Amino acid sequence: MLINRRQFLYATGLLAAAPGIALAQMKDTYYEVLLRHTRWAETQYDPVAGHYRRTDFGFAVVLGNAVLLTRGTYDAALAGIEKDVLRQHTLATIQHFAASNVLAGGTEWGKTLFWDTTFQSYFVLAARLLWPELDAATRSDVEAIARGQADYTTSLGTGDDPRSGSWTPNGLAGGYRGDTKLEEMGVYAQSLAPGLAWHGDGPGWREAFGRWSRNEAGLPAADLANPSTVDGVPISANTAANLHDTFIVENHGSFGPHYQSELWRTSGRNAIHFLLAGRPLPEVLLQQPNGELLWRTILATMSDAGEPLMPMVDDREHLYGRDVIPLAFRSTVLRDPMAAWAEAALASRLLAYQAHPPEHRLAKFSGEAKYEPEARAELAISYLLHELRPPVAPAVDFFARAASAIDHGAGPGLLAHQSAAAWAGTVTKPGFTKFAWQPSHDDWLFKISGATPMLLPSATVTTRKVVVYQRITDGFDGTASLLTFADGFAGTATLPTGTVVCALPRPGRVDVHNLAMAGMSGLTGSRTYTGATGRVTVRAREAFRVDELTFPAVSARHVRMVGVRPHPTYGYSLFDFEVDGSRGRPTTASSFDPGMEPAKATDGDPATRWAVARSERGRADSWLAVDLGTSTTVNRARLRWETAAAGAYRIETSNDGTTWTTVAEYPRPDLSTAGWLDVDGRAGFVARSAEPITVQGDTIVLPAGVVEGYLRADLRSISSQPVPDCPPSVRASTADGFLSLFNLSNADVTGTVRLSGTRLYRGTQVTTSGGTEYALTLPAATARIEAPWFTVSGIPAGITAVVHDARRVTFRGGPAKFTLTHRDGGTLAIVLGRAERTVTMPGAQPFPVNDLALGRVTFPNSVLPSGMSDPATAVDGSPHSAWTPGRNGRMVVDLGATYRVKASLKWTDGPVPPHTVTYSVDGRTYGPITTARYVAVSTEWRPGQAALRSISVTEGDPVG
């Protein structure tokens, strides 16, 4: 039965997906999406050959077909094809490609690990769903494929597949820089799963499957600390290093959440074979080493659409059809309520996404053609997972639980902050530099993917200094960074409110998604911008852009377009360049691609075009010029662009072809406003600058200086508030009450910051008639955030306040009477005499807490040894939790950097077990030397002995 009207409203996003989304609704949504997608799938059918095409694995559509043919209520009107015809196409295709597979004696496809075996997995599954309808020869061929692939992959041992070119898992050593081997090891494992599931254990199959699967998310420091067994093998026997030490995954030389998901995408493909075959799941699919810490980094980039944000991936954004399966596996097999929430969010958008042109497709925003049949197959698997393993109830407080601030380091180049209100990331990977921000986690508000610039200069960062604030140690989550470029500095800060602050060395840019995608919140076909000078609505461009430029009439023989800002990927390309008398006239250009010569832009044919040479796509000042033959009066130019449309350019004229005069420029601002700008009622910016904010089409240009980004807020009022008065080279912001400070120089700064209002920050300040004078010491090229722990009312000028921490303040300079209020609401009436007075706010926590272990990652994780409780309870700051080691248990805390340290332990009541504390720099070798990143507690614990209440690690600055 298809979804009812209310379910359809959920599915199209007109109603938010309910946390308790029904199983039937999820399955029915997937089923309807598959039905509608069949219209695209049938474009892959070759009527002459009598089966679906081999090109780009188009024949993999048979898995979605098999689900539609064996389950649900088929609707030919939605599918665009009668059921019997679809059955005929599907069975003929399975028969053909089973026989043509190399493993069954054919020559057309198969056996090659990358990427035939992925589609082979789908193909075998489709055949099994339609098994009663297959002839004996086809069944034999399908069995030969599954068995033969398992034998072949096992025969490779840990070596490379000679059929797969340069693709390699790098043995069992793996790798995590440039191209994680998580994906490659996953491919080896998934090539074995159909054989194991449908035919039991062959010679060495299960051992090879377990070896590759256990190592997929390998990280030595974590694995060596974990004696737990999975499928009878200790995790400590793992050898791969496929993750960065913050559990981030890198592919194609950049951070890619899409590849973080690969662990569960592969697991979903594998698990469905075992479930349909009626065999128990291998333990490694249920107990995934490091899986939960890897999942934590996905949650740290999750959007409201159930898809991770992609700040450094050019071609894999908004792959809705492909990205269901990792969530479906986690929500159904691993019973994860966070994944269930994300899957519900993603499923609720599928029908609206599918209806957007090109209609019916599921991977429409990515370039690789094979993703389309793959998306169909993985949506079909997600349907089956829901049928066989009903999902857990979704989390109801997703972003509050997902909130975190993580520095993934200079190598990965990502400083990420997921708050309950927004996502932000300071990206410093060469080629991707930006300060990315998504208010309300809105996946379709600002363009942040790939090389798309945002706020920061796109130039290479030469020095990166970062501070991460965490609620458990600092009382709030946030990040601050100071970045050095070859020609200057920039600062960023992210606040727990979702607000961001940026100190820009030159104007910054923000691009806005502007589409007409019915049923998707915000994508209504226009965006409205409001500022102090007025309001403008910019309509979406659904076709190729056409620019009509007029200018005062001039007399000229030559007219040209000179680029200023090219399309970030493709440079410049024009179907038409029209001025009066230009058709058919001689046309030249700075470069061109073969077949796309300059004259193609002035030949009057709307289907032909000029494009810059591939090697020149990155060149900003490419040009196209037309010779009108004689001096002509011109006052307009019409340019019809291809996808490679200029972000900015100018029109120039000349009489001799040598001396040129600019007569028009693009873009011309749609809106120019001082101080503040509201973006579609969803977010906004306040610029602390005399220069205006401009809106040019779907691009916002923000002036140099301090820029603050807010969610829904009274921007007019905020922009009118006084700006901090700082020493030269220092920039400051008091957005949301937090004091964000940036030293944009290579020299230490000592001085005074003059602030308005009555907030008190950690450090020393003196009250004035209108605010405070804050004593500043800020090292060279650094940034920091101070929380507004206290405010004072009724305090006279001239009082010195020294805030020691979030609990304790010393006042001097009385006599005076005033009220001290804590950020959390507590108040104290202060009577200050001539002597100084120190007060402590009752019930307040003394943030920041000097404990390097507090809130840090601990091992073992994900898979715990028998009898051991989670070691994280020893670093969670709670007096009510404790780590139970289990017999001879051992735990490790990762401090995140190397320090000179001292550890102290607190135990619960009872006999303290014999124990030792050892230290390590690399997580491999431990000893007594206390310069360390990793601290281990080893016990000889027995039942009845005390549990470890806390491990506290203090002293020292990072080493090196």
XYZ file of N, CA, C and O in Angstrom, residues 465-545:
324
model
N 47.006 28.259 14.286
C 46.985 28.151 15.742
C 45.527 28.057 16.188
O 44.722 28.926 15.855
N 45.230 27.006 16.948
C 43.849 26.629 17.218
C 43.628 26.416 18.702
O 44.506 25.890 19.400
N 42.469 26.819 19.199
C 42.034 26.505 20.556
C 40.652 25.862 20.454
O 39.780 26.367 19.744
N 40.472 24.737 21.161
C 39.172 24.074 21.231
C 38.657 24.193 22.653
O 39.362 23.867 23.615
N 37.428 24.662 22.792
C 36.783 24.782 24.096
C 35.711 23.693 24.195
O 34.914 23.513 23.256
N 35.699 22.994 25.333
C 34.731 21.924 25.520
C 33.989 22.128 26.829
O 34.579 22.539 27.831
N 32.717 21.827 26.778
C 31.847 22.092 27.919
C 32.379 21.457 29.201
O 32.332 22.050 30.275
N 32.912 20.249 29.101
C 33.318 19.519 30.296
C 34.510 20.177 30.985
O 34.650 20.109 32.209
N 35.371 20.860 30.228
C 36.553 21.494 30.812
C 36.459 23.017 30.861
O 37.058 23.641 31.746
N 35.733 23.614 29.911
C 35.690 25.069 29.792
C 34.324 25.667 30.092
O 34.188 26.892 30.146
N 33.317 24.826 30.231
C 31.986 25.323 30.505
C 31.193 25.684 29.268
O 30.018 26.026 29.354
N 31.793 25.608 28.101
C 31.100 25.845 26.836
C 31.875 25.196 25.709
O 33.080 24.950 25.818
N 31.179 24.886 24.621
C 31.824 24.398 23.409
C 32.098 25.572 22.485
O 31.245 26.461 22.320
N 33.263 25.561 21.872
C 33.601 26.608 20.923
C 34.956 26.344 20.311
O 35.689 25.431 20.731
N 35.305 27.131 19.318
C 36.629 27.032 18.708
C 37.130 28.432 18.384
O 36.348 29.351 18.126
N 38.443 28.584 18.392
C 39.077 29.833 17.950
C 40.318 29.478 17.158
O 41.026 28.519 17.504
N 40.567 30.209 16.105
C 41.768 29.958 15.303
C 42.344 31.265 14.810
O 41.617 32.245 14.614
N 43.637 31.271 14.636
C 44.330 32.388 13.999
C 45.170 31.793 12.882
O 46.062 30.964 13.139
N 44.899 32.190 11.669
C 45.538 31.628 10.483
C 46.462 32.652 9.853
O 46.107 33.832 9.737
N 47.635 32.195 9.455
C 48.596 33.057 8.779
C 48.657 32.685 7.307
O 48.777 31.506 6.957
N 48.552 33.694 6.455
C 48.705 33.536 5.019
C 49.996 34.249 4.594
O 50.609 34.953 5.389
N 50.374 34.077 3.355
C 51.592 34.730 2.878
C 51.504 36.240 2.994
O 52.514 36.913 3.186
N 50.285 36.781 2.920
C 50.139 38.237 2.911
C 49.286 38.765 4.059
O 48.743 39.862 3.978
N 49.128 37.981 5.120
C 48.347 38.509 6.233
C 47.768 37.439 7.128
O 48.218 36.285 7.112
N 46.760 37.811 7.905
C 46.202 36.948 8.934
C 44.672 36.956 8.842
O 44.070 37.884 8.305
N 44.067 35.917 9.399
C 42.616 35.867 9.549
C 42.296 35.109 10.822
O 43.047 34.206 11.227
N 41.203 35.470 11.456
C 40.788 34.789 12.682
C 39.372 34.270 12.558
O 38.541 34.850 11.861
N 39.098 33.151 13.249
C 37.739 32.608 13.282
C 37.393 32.227 14.715
O 38.259 31.867 15.504
N 36.105 32.312 15.025
C 35.610 31.845 16.321
C 34.207 31.298 16.129
O 33.414 31.846 15.363
N 33.913 30.189 16.801
C 32.576 29.608 16.784
C 32.077 29.536 18.218
O 32.819 29.141 19.118
N 30.831 29.915 18.435
C 30.267 30.042 19.774
C 29.213 28.963 20.020
O 28.629 28.428 19.066
N 28.932 28.660 21.283
C 27.957 27.590 21.575
C 26.548 27.926 21.125
O 25.712 27.034 21.005
N 26.277 29.186 20.853
C 24.963 29.632 20.390
C 24.721 29.356 18.915
O 23.621 29.550 18.417
N 25.768 28.949 18.190
C 25.682 28.802 16.741
C 26.194 30.009 15.990
O 26.370 29.966 14.770
N 26.438 31.099 16.696
C 26.992 32.317 16.088
C 28.461 32.093 15.746
O 29.169 31.368 16.442
N 28.924 32.742 14.670
C 30.327 32.681 14.283
C 30.884 34.091 14.173
O 30.142 35.058 13.950
N 32.198 34.200 14.345
C 32.899 35.482 14.226
C 34.113 35.267 13.341
O 34.815 34.256 13.467
N 34.354 36.211 12.451
C 35.505 36.100 11.554
C 36.188 37.456 11.446
O 35.522 38.481 11.253
N 37.501 37.468 11.618
C 38.298 38.674 11.389
C 38.912 38.545 10.003
O 39.858 37.785 9.795
N 38.345 39.274 9.049
C 38.709 39.111 7.648
C 39.793 40.095 7.229
O 39.656 41.294 7.464
N 40.852 39.622 6.568
C 41.888 40.531 6.084
C 41.473 41.264 4.810
O 42.013 42.310 4.483
N 40.525 40.712 4.085
C 39.997 41.333 2.880
C 38.566 40.820 2.683
O 38.128 39.913 3.386
N 37.812 41.380 1.762
C 36.407 40.982 1.634
C 36.223 39.481 1.497
O 37.028 38.784 0.859
N 35.168 38.981 2.128
C 34.852 37.559 2.095
C 33.575 37.304 1.322
O 32.740 38.192 1.150
N 33.412 36.077 0.883
C 32.314 35.716 -0.008
C 31.516 34.567 0.588
O 32.073 33.628 1.163
N 30.192 34.633 0.422
C 29.299 33.546 0.808
C 28.342 33.293 -0.352
O 27.672 34.219 -0.819
N 28.290 32.052 -0.832
C 27.369 31.688 -1.910
C 26.149 30.994 -1.317
O 26.264 30.187 -0.390
N 24.986 31.293 -1.887
C 23.713 30.823 -1.345
C 23.059 29.852 -2.326
O 22.981 30.126 -3.523
N 22.596 28.710 -1.805
C 21.782 27.812 -2.624
C 20.464 28.505 -2.955
O 19.780 29.010 -2.066
N 20.109 28.506 -4.214
C 18.865 29.141 -4.633
C 18.258 28.286 -5.735
O 18.614 28.399 -6.906
N 17.356 27.396 -5.341
C 16.727 26.462 -6.258
C 15.223 26.471 -6.047
O 14.734 26.867 -4.989
N 14.505 25.987 -7.043
C 13.083 25.717 -6.888
C 12.937 24.202 -6.766
O 12.918 23.490 -7.764
N 12.893 23.709 -5.530
C 12.764 22.283 -5.289
C 11.552 22.083 -4.380
O 11.642 22.164 -3.158
N 10.406 21.877 -4.992
C 9.142 21.839 -4.263
C 9.196 20.842 -3.120
O 9.634 19.702 -3.282
N 8.740 21.303 -1.942
C 8.697 20.430 -0.783
C 9.943 20.473 0.067
O 9.967 19.885 1.142
N 10.991 21.173 -0.394
C 12.223 21.287 0.379
C 12.254 22.664 1.028
O 12.225 23.690 0.325
N 12.338 22.682 2.334
C 12.289 23.932 3.082
C 13.358 24.903 2.592
O 14.532 24.551 2.506
N 12.926 26.115 2.256
C 13.855 27.158 1.828
C 14.094 27.209 0.336
O 14.486 28.254 -0.190
N 13.872 26.091 -0.373
C 14.151 26.056 -1.810
C 12.870 26.355 -2.581
O 12.331 25.515 -3.301
N 12.396 27.585 -2.450
C 11.115 27.990 -3.020
C 11.250 28.679 -4.370
O 10.252 29.121 -4.937
N 12.461 28.808 -4.868
C 12.665 29.481 -6.150
C 13.164 30.898 -6.029
O 13.345 31.580 -7.036
N 13.395 31.358 -4.796
C 13.963 32.693 -4.615
C 14.535 32.805 -3.213
O 14.181 32.024 -2.316
N 15.418 33.779 -3.032
C 15.942 34.140 -1.719
C 15.737 35.647 -1.540
O 15.966 36.421 -2.469
N 15.343 36.026 -0.318
C 15.108 37.435 -0.029
C 16.163 37.947 0.943
O 16.436 37.307 1.965
N 16.745 39.087 0.604
C 17.797 39.706 1.402
C 17.300 41.059 1.902
O 16.764 41.857 1.132
N 17.503 41.297 3.204
C 17.048 42.555 3.805
C 18.208 43.203 4.537
O 18.936 42.519 5.278
N 18.378 44.500 4.322
C 19.420 45.252 5.008
C 18.908 46.621 5.397
O 17.723 46.954 5.213
N 19.807 47.439 5.917
C 19.414 48.768 6.379
C 18.864 49.627 5.244
O 18.036 50.520 5.472
N 19.294 49.368 3.999
C 18.885 50.214 2.881
C 17.698 49.654 2.106
O 17.249 50.290 1.148
N 17.212 48.473 2.483
C 16.063 47.944 1.766
C 16.088 46.435 1.645
O 16.809 45.739 2.356
N 15.292 45.950 0.702
C 15.094 44.509 0.526
C 15.103 44.177 -0.951
O 14.644 44.960 -1.785
N 15.657 42.980 -1.268
C 15.646 42.518 -2.652
C 15.383 41.017 -2.646
O 15.839 40.294 -1.753
N 14.615 40.567 -3.628
C 14.371 39.142 -3.812
C 15.087 38.690 -5.078
O 14.869 39.260 -6.158
N 15.944 37.700 -4.941
C 16.714 37.173 -6.063
C 16.098 35.838 -6.460
O 16.033 34.912 -5.646
N 15.649 35.739 -7.694
C 15.008 34.513 -8.151
C 16.052 33.473 -8.562
O 17.136 33.810 -9.025
N 15.659 32.225 -8.403
C 16.554 31.127 -8.761
C 16.757 31.090 -10.270
O 15.839 31.386 -11.040
N 17.963 30.703 -10.665
C 18.237 30.497 -12.081
C 18.186 28.999 -12.343
O 19.068 28.254 -11.935
N 17.155 28.561 -13.024
C 16.987 27.128 -13.272
C 17.565 26.716 -14.626
O 17.629 25.549 -14.936
N 17.928 27.684 -15.450
C 18.515 27.373 -16.751
C 19.875 28.059 -16.835
O 20.350 28.653 -15.881
N 20.508 27.958 -17.990
C 21.785 28.626 -18.181
C 21.603 30.130 -18.005
O 20.588 30.695 -18.423
N 22.586 30.765 -17.403
C 22.456 32.182 -17.067
C 22.578 33.057 -18.301
O 23.454 32.831 -19.151
